[in-house]
Coordinates of C-alpha atoms in Angstrom, one line a residue:
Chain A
X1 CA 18.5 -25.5 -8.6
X2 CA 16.0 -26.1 -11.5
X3 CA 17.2 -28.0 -14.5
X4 CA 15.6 -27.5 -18.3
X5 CA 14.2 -30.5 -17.7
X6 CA 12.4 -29.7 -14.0
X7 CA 11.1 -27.1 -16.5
X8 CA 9.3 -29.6 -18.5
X9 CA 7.0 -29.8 -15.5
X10 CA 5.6 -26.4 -15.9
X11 CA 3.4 -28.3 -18.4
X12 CA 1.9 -30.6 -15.0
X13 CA 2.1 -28.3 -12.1
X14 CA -0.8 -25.2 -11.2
X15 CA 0.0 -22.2 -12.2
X16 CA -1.6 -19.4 -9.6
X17 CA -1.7 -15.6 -10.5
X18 CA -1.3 -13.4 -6.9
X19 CA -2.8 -10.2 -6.6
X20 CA -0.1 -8.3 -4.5
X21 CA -1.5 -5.0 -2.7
X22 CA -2.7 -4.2 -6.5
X23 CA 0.0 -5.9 -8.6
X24 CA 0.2 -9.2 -10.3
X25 CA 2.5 -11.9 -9.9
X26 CA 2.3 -15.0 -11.8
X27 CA 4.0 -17.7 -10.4
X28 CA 3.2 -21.8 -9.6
X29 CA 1.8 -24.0 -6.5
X30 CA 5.4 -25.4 -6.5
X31 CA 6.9 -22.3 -6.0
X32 CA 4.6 -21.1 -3.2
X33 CA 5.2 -24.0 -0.9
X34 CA 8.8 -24.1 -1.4
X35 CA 9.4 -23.2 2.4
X36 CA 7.0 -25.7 4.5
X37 CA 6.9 -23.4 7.4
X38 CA 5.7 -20.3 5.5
X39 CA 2.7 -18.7 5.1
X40 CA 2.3 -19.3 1.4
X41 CA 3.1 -23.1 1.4
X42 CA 0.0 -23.0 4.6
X43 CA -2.0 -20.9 2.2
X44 CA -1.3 -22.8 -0.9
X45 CA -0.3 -26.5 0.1
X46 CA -3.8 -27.9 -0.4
X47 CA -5.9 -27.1 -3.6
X48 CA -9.0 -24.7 -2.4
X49 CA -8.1 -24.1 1.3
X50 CA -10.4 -22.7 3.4
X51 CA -9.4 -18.7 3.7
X52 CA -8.0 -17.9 0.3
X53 CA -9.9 -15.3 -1.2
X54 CA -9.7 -14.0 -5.1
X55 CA -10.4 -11.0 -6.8
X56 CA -12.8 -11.4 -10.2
X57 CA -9.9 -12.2 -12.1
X58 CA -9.3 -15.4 -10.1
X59 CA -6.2 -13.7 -8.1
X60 CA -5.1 -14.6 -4.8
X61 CA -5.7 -11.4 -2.9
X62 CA -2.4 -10.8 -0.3
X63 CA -2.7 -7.3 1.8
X64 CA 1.4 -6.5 1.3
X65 CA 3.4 -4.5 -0.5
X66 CA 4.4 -5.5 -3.7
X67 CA 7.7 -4.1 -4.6
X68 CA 8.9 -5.9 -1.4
X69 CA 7.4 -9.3 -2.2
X70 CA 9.3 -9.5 -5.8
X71 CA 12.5 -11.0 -4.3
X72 CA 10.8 -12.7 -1.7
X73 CA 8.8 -14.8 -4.5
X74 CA 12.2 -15.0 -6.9
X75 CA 14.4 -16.0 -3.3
X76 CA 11.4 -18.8 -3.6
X77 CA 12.1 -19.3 -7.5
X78 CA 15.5 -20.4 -6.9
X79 CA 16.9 -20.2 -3.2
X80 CA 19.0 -16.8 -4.4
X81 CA 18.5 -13.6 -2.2
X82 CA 18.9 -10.7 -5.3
X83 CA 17.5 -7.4 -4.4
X84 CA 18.1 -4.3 -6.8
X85 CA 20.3 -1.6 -5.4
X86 CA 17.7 1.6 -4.4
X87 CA 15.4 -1.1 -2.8
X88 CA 15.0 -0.9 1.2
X89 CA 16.2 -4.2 2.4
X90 CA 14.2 -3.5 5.5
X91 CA 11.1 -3.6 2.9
X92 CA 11.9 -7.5 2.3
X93 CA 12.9 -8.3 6.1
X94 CA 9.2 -6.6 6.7
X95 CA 7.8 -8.9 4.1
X96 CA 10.0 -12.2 4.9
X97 CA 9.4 -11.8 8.4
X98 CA 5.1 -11.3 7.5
X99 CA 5.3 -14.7 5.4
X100 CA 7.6 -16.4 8.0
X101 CA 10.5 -17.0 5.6
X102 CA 12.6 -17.8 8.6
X103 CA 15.9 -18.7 6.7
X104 CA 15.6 -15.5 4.4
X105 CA 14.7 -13.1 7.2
X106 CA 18.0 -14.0 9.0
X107 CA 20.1 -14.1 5.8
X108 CA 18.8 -10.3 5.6
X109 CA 19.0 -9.5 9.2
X110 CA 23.6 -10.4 8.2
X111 CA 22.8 -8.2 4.8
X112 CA 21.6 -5.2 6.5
X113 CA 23.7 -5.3 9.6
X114 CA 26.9 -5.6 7.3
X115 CA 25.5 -2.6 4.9
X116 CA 24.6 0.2 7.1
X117 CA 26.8 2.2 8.4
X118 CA 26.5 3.3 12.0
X119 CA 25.7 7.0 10.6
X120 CA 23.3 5.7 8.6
X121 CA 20.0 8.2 8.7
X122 CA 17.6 6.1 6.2
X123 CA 14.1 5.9 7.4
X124 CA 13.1 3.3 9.9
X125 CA 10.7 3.4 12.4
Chain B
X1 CA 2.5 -6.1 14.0
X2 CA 0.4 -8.6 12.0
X3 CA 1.2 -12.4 12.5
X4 CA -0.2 -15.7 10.2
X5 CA -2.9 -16.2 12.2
X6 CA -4.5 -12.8 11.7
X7 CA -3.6 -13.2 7.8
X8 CA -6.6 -16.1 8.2
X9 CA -8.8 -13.3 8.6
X10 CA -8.2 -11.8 5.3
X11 CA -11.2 -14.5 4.4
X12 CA -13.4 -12.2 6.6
X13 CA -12.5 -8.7 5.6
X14 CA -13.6 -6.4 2.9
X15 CA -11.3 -5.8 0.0
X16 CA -10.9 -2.4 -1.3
X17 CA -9.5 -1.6 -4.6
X18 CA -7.8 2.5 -4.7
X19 CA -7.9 4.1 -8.3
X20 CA -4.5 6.7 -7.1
X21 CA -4.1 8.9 -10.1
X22 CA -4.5 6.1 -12.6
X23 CA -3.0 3.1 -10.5
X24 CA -4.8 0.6 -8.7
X25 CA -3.6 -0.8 -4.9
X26 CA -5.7 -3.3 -3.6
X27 CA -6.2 -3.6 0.3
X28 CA -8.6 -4.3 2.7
X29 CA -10.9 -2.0 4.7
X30 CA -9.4 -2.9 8.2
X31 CA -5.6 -1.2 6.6
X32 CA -7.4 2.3 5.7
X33 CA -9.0 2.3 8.4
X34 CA -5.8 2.0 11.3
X35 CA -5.1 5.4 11.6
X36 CA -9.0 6.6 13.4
X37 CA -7.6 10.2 12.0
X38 CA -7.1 10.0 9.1
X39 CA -8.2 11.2 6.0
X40 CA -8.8 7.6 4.7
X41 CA -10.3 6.3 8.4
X42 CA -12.8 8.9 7.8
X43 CA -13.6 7.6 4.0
X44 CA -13.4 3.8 4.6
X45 CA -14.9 3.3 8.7
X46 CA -18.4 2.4 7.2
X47 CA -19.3 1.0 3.9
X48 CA -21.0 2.9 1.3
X49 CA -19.9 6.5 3.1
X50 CA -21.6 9.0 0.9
X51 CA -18.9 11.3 -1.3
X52 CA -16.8 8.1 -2.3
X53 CA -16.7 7.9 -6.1
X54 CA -15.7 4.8 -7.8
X55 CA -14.4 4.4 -11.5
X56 CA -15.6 2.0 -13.7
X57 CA -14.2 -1.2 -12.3
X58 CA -15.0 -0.4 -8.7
X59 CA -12.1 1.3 -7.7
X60 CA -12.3 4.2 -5.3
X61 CA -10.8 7.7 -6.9
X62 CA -8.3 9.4 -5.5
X63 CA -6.8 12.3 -7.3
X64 CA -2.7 11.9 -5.4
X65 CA 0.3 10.4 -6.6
X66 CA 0.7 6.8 -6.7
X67 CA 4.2 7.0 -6.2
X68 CA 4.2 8.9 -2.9
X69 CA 1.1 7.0 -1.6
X70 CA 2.8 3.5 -2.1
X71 CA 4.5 3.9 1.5
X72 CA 2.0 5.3 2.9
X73 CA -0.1 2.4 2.4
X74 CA 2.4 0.3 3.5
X75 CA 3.1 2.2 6.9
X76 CA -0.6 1.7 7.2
X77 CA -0.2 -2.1 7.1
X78 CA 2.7 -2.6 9.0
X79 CA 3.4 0.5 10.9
X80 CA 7.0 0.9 9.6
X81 CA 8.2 3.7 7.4
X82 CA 10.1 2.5 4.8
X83 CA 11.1 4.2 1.2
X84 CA 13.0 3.3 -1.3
X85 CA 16.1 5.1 -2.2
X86 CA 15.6 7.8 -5.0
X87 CA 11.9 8.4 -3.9
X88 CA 11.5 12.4 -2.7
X89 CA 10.6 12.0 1.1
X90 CA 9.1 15.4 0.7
X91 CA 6.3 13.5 -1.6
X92 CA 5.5 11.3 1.2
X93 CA 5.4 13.9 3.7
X94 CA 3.0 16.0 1.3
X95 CA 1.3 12.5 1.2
X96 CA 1.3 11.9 4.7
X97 CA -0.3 15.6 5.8
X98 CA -2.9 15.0 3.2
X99 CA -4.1 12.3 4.4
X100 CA -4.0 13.3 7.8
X101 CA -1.7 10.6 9.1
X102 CA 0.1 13.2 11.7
X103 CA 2.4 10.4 13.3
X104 CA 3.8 9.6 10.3
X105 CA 4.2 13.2 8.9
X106 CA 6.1 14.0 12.3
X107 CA 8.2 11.1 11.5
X108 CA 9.0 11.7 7.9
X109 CA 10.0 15.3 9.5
X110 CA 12.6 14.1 11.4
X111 CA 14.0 11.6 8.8
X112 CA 13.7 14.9 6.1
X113 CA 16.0 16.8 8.7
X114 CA 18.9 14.6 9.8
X115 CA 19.3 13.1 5.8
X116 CA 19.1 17.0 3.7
X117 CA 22.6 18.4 4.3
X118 CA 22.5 22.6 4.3
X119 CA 23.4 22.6 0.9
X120 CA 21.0 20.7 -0.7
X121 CA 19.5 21.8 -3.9
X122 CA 17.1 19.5 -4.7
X123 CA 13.7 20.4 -5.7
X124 CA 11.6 21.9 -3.3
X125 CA 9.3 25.2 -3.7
Chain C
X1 CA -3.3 23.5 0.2
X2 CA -6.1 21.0 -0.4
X3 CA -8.1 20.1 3.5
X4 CA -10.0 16.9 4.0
X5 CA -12.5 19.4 4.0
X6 CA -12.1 20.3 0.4
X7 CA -11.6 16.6 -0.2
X8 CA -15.2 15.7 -0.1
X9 CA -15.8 17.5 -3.2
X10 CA -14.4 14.6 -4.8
X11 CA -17.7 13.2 -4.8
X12 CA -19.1 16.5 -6.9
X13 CA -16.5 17.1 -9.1
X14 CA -15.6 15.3 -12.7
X15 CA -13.1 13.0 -12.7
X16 CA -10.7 12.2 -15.9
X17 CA -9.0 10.0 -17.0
X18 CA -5.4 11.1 -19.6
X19 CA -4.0 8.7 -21.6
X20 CA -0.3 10.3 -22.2
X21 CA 1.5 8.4 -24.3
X22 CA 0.0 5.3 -23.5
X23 CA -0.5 5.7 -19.7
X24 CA -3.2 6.6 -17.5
X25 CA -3.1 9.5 -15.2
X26 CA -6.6 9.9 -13.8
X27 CA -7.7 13.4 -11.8
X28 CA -9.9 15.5 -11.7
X29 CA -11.1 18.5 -13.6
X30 CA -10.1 21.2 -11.2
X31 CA -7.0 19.6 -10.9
X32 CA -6.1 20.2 -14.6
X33 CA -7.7 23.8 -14.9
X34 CA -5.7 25.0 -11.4
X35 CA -3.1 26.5 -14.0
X36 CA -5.7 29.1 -15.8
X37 CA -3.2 30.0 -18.6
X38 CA -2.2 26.7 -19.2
X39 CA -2.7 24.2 -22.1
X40 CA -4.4 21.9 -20.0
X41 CA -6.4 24.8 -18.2
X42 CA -7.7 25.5 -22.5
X43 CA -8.4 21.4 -22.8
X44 CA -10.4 21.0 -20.0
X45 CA -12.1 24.7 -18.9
X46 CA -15.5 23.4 -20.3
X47 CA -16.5 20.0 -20.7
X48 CA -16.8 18.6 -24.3
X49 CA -14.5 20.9 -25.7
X50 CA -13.7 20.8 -29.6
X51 CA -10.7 19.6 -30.7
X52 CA -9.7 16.7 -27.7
X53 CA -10.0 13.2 -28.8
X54 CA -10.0 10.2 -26.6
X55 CA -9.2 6.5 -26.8
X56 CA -11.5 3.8 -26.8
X57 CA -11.7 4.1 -23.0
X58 CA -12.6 7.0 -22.8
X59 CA -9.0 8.8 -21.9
X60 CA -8.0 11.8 -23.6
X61 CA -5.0 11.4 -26.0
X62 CA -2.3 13.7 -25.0
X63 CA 1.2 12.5 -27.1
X64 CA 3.8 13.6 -24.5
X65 CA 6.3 11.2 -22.3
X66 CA 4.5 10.1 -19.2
X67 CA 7.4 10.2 -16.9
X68 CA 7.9 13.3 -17.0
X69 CA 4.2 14.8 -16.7
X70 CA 3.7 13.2 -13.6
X71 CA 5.6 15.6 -11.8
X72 CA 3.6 18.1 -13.7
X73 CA 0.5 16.7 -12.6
X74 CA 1.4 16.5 -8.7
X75 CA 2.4 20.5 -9.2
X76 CA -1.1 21.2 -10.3
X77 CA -2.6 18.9 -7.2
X78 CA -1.0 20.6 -4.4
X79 CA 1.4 23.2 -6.2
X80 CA 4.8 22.1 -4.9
X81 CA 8.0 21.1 -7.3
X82 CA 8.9 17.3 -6.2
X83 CA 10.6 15.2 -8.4
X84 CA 12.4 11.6 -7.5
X85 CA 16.2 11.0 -7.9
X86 CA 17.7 10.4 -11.4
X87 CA 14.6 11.8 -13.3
X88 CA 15.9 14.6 -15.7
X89 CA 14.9 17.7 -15.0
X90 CA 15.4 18.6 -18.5
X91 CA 12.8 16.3 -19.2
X92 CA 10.5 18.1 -16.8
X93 CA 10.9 21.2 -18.2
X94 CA 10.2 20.9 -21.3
X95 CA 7.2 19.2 -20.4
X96 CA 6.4 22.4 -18.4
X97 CA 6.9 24.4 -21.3
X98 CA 4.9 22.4 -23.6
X99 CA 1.8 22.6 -21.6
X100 CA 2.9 26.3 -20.6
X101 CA 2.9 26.4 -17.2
X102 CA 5.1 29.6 -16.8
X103 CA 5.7 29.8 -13.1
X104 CA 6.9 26.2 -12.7
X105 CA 8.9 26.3 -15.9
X106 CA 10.7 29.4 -14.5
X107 CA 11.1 27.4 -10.6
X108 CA 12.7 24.4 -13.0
X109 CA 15.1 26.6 -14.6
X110 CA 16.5 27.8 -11.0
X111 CA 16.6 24.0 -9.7
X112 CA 18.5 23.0 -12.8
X113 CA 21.1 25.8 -12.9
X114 CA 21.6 25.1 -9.3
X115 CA 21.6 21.8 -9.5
X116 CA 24.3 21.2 -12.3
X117 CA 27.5 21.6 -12.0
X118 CA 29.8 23.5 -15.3
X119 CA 31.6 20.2 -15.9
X120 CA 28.5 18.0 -16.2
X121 CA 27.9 15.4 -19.5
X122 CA 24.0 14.7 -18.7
X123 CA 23.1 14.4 -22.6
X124 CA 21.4 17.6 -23.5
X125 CA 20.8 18.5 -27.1
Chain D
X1 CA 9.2 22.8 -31.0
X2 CA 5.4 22.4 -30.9
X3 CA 3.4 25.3 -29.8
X4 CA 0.1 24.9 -27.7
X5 CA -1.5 26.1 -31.1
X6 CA -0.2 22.8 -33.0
X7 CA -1.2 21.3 -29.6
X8 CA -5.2 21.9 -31.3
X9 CA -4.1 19.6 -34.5
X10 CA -4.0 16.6 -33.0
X11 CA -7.8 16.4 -32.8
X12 CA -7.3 15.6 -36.9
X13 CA -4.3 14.1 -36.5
X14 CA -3.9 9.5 -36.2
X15 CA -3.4 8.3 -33.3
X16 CA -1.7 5.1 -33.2
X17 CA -0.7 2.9 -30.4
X18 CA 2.4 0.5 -30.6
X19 CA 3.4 -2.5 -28.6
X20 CA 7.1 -2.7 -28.6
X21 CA 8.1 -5.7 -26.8
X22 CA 4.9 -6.0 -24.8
X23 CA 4.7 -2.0 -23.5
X24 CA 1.8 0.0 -25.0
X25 CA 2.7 3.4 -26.0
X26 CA 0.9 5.9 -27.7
X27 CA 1.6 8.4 -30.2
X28 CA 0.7 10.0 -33.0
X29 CA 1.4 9.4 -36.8
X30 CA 3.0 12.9 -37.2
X31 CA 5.2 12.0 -34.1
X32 CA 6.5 9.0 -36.2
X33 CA 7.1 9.9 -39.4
X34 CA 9.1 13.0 -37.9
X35 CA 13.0 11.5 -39.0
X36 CA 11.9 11.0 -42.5
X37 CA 14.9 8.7 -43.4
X38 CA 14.0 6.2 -40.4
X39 CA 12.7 3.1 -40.5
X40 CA 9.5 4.5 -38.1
X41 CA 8.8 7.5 -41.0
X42 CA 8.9 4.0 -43.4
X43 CA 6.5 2.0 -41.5
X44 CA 3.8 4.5 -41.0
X45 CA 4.4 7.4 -43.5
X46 CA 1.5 5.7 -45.5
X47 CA -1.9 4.4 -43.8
X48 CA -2.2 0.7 -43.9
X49 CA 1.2 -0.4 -45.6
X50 CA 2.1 -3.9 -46.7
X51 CA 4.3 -5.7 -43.4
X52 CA 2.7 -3.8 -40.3
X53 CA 1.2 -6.7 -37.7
X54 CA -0.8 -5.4 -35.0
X55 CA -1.9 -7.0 -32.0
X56 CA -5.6 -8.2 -30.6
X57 CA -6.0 -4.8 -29.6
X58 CA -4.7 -3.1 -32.9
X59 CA -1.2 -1.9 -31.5
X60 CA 1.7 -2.3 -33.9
X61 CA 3.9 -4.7 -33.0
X62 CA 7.4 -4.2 -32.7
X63 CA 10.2 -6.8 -31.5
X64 CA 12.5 -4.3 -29.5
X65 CA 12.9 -3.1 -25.8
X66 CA 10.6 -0.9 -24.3
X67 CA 12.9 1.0 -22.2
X68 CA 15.3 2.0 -24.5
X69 CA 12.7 3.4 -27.1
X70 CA 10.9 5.8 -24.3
X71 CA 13.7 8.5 -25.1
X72 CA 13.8 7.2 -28.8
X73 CA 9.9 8.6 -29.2
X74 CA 10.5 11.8 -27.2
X75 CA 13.0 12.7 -29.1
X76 CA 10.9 12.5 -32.1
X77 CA 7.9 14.4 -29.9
X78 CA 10.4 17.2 -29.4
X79 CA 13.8 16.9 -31.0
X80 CA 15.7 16.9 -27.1
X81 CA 17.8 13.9 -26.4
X82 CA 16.7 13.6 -22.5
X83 CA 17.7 10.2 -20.3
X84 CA 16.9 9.9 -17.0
X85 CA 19.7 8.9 -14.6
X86 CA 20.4 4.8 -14.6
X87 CA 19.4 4.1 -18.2
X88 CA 22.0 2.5 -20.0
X89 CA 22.8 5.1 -23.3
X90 CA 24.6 1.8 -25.3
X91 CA 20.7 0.8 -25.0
X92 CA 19.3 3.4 -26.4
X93 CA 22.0 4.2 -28.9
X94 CA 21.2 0.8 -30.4
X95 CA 17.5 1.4 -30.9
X96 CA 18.4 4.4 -32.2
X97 CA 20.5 2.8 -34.9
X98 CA 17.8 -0.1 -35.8
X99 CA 15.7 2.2 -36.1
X100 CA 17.7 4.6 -38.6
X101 CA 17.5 7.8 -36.6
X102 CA 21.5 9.0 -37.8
X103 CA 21.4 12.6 -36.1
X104 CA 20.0 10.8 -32.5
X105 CA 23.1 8.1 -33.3
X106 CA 25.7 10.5 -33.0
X107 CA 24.5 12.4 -30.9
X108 CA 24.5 9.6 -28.2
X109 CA 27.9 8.4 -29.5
X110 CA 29.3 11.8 -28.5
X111 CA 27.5 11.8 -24.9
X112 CA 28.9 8.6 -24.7
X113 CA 32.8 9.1 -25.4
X114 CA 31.8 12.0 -22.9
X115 CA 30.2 10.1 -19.9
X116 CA 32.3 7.0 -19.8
X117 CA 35.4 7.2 -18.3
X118 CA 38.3 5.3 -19.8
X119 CA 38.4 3.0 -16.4
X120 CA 34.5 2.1 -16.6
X121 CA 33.3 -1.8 -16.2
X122 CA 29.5 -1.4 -16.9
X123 CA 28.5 -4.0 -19.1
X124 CA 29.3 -3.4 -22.9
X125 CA 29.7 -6.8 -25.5
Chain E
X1 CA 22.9 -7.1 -36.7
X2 CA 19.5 -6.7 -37.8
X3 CA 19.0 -4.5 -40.8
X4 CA 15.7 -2.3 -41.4
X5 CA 15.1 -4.9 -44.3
X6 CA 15.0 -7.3 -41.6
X7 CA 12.3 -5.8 -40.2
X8 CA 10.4 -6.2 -42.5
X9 CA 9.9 -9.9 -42.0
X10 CA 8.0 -8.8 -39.4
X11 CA 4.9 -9.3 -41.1
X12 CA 5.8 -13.0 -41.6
X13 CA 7.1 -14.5 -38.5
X14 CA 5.6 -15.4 -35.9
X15 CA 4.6 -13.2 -32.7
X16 CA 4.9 -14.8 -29.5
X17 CA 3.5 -13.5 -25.9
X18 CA 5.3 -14.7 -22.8
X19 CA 4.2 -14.0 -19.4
X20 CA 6.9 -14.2 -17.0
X21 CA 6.4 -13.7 -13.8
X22 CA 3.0 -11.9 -13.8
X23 CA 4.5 -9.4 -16.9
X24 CA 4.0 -9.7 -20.2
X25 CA 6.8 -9.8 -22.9
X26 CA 6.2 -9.4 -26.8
X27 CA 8.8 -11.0 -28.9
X28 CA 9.1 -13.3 -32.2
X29 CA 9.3 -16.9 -32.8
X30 CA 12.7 -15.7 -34.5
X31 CA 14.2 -14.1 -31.5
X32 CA 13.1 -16.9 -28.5
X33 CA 15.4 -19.7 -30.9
X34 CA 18.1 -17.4 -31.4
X35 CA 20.0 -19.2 -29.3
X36 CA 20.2 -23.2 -30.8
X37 CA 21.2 -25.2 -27.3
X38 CA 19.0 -22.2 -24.6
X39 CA 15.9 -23.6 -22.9
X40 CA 13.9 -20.8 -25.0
X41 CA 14.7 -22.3 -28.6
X42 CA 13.6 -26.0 -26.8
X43 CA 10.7 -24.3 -25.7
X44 CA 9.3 -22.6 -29.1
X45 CA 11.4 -23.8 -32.2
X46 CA 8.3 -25.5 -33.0
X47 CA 4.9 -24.3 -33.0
X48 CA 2.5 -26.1 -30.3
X49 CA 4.8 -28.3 -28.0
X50 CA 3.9 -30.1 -26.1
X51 CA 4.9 -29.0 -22.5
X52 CA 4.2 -25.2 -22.9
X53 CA 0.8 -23.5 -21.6
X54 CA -0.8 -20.6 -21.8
X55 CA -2.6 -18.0 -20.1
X56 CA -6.3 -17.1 -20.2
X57 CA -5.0 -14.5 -23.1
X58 CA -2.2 -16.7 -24.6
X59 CA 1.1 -16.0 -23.7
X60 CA 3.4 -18.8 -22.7
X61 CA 3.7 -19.4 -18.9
X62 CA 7.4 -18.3 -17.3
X63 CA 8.0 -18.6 -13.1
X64 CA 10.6 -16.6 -13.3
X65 CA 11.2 -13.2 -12.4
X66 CA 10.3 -10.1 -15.0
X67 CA 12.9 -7.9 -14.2
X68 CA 15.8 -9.9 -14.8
X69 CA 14.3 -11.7 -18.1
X70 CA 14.6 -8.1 -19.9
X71 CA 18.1 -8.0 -20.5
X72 CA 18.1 -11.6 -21.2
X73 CA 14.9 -11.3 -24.2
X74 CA 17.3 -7.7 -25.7
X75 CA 20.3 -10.2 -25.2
X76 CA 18.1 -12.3 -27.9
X77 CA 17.0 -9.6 -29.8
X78 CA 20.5 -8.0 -31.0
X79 CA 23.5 -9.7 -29.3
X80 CA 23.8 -7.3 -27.0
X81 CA 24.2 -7.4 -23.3
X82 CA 22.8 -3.8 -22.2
X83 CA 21.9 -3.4 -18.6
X84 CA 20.5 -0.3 -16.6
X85 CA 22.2 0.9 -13.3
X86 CA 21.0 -1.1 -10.2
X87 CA 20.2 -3.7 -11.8
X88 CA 21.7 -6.8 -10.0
X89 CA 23.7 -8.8 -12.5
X90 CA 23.5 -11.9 -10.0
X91 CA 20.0 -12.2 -10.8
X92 CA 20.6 -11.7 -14.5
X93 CA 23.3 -14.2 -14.6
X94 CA 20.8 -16.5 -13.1
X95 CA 18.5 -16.2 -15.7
X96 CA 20.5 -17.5 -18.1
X97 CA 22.2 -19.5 -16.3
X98 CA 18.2 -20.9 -16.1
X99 CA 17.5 -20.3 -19.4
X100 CA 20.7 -21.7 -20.5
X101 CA 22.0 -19.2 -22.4
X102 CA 25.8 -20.1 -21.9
X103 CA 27.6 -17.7 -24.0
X104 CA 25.9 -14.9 -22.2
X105 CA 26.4 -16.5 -18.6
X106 CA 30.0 -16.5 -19.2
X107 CA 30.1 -13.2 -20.4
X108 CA 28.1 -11.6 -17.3
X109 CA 30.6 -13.5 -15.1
X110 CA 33.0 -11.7 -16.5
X111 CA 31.6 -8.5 -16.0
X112 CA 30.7 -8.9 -12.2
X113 CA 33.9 -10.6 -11.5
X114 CA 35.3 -7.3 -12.7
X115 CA 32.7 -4.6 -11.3
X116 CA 32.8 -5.8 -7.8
X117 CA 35.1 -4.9 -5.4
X118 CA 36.1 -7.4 -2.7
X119 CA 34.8 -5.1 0.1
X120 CA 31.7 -5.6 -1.7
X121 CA 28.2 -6.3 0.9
X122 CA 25.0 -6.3 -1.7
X123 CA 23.2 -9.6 -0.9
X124 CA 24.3 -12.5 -2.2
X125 CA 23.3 -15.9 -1.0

């Protein structure tokens, strides 16, 4: 976990504002690329990679929901999976699955299997 | 379902921004246009389709409910109907028929059925 | 109920933009006239009416709660009553009231006597 | 309670915009000076008094949390104490008390002795 | 507690914008340090350190998540811990845990030690 004084860094590292199917989320390159294997630390890893596109206010454009990518990018913040109760935990599989979060998508495949009950009628497909 | 390597191709596609009653989703073209029935495949299949109005930052208008539109959009990326709890499913539906997403609307009637108990009050007219 | 058909007009009609109490709603004129007796049917009948003022952006000042005109404002887009879990009805109503749209005020009052039970605490004045 | 009449007044009425804690909301003078004991009818009963800071965009700032002082200023649209489901009343009760509105106080002190059950763990200090 | 002639000081302190997360909090210099030994009163007791940036509009850069910093920044503002209903309080014990705000970590532990049963299943990591 981050210290006070990992904290300090904020002051060295790049700081990158996403634009989130319409939403903002400000956040740094450190965070992103937290999980090697994911999509984000492919998209961010290198400064001005090839594919990235931005919206006129310099935003990182991403094509998802973003209710569902909050505690995807906070699981990133700090390795914590901390969802809200009302939110659809198959929202953030969806979304941890989409950005190939492999340890967080199972962690929520054990959540969701140990919530619902077999007489469960929420929506899913 | 959408995997990393067609995320690459976000580079390629057109981004759309969706003024929904005052809030703004940002998408691309290839999303609105996945349902070839729709409402929204009929607005969005070629650029510059005449009767599309645009506020002053570019945004297409559309006089709905964010609220109820938000999974709509998203079933439109991934294909899955998910909804928070707490959020009416008979917005969405009214949602789903007005955009002419019939698939979905048939879907959201099933789920409406099995989860409203006989003696459910909640608002409906 | 509003067809795609009728949704082309969106390209002929005018489109506003409320700010109440310091959000944006944005729909269109025929929208806010649907209700003929209403408050907002008075504001908005003819354009450039005396007495409504508007922020610098050009969206008309209306001091009322914007949670609870949003479910007002769906009612007048396709004329059904849908409101979300744990939003107040009371709230709802009196925002019904205010704007004097008799025959939803009168479909709230049912809901809510339905709706709560005699031994109910739900802070009412 | 305002009448749609009234409603007409607020083309000569001030409008003024506050930021509390970084939420815009928008009001209007008469709205704030409505509890004329309170600390609000104090800050803005006169135009331009000594010790109001506004922000780049000329929104009073004030240091509190924006959640809790939604039901504070429609309260003071239209004298109802109305919370949606979720809120937290000790939250709103103590806005209500910085900012000197006595009759809202107790009012929420007796809906609270009335919603909290003796056995209740919900975070208090 | 503060006192309406508190406020007052308003006009002569300090106002401070943070972005956290992608949101944007307004607070005072006077609030962030309220806390001697938290990260926060490191972070701002004095004016331009070295080791804090900005955004393109000024407020001080946060990667952490919005939604949990709110109870944390009222915590600040008057002692209080006051949190809404679904609101995890594992992610706002993180927070200031993070922030190091020890007196309120210790108090949230107590709380959630107490409000959840051992049957419990909400995500945890």
């Amino acid at each position: 976990l981050e210290s006070p004084h990992e904290f300090h860094s904020w002051a060295h590292t790049d700081w990158i504002t996403l634009n989130v199917g319409g939403r903002r989320f400000t956040t740094t390159r450190s965070t992103l690329v937290k999980e090697p294997e994911s999509m984000l630390a492919h998209m961010f890893r290198d400064k001005d990679v090839w594919g990235n596109k931005q919206d006129e206010q310099g935003a990182y454009l991403i094509d998802r929901s973003p209710d569902y990518f909050e505690p995807i990018l906070n699981y990133l913040r700090h390795g914590q999976l901390i969802i809200n109760d009302g939110i659809n935990l198959l929202g953030v599989l969806e979304e941890a699955r989409f950005f190939g979060i492999e340890r967080l998508a199972e962690q929520l495949e054990g959540v969701i299997k140990n919530s619902q009950p077999p007489e469960d009628h929420s929506p899913i497909s």
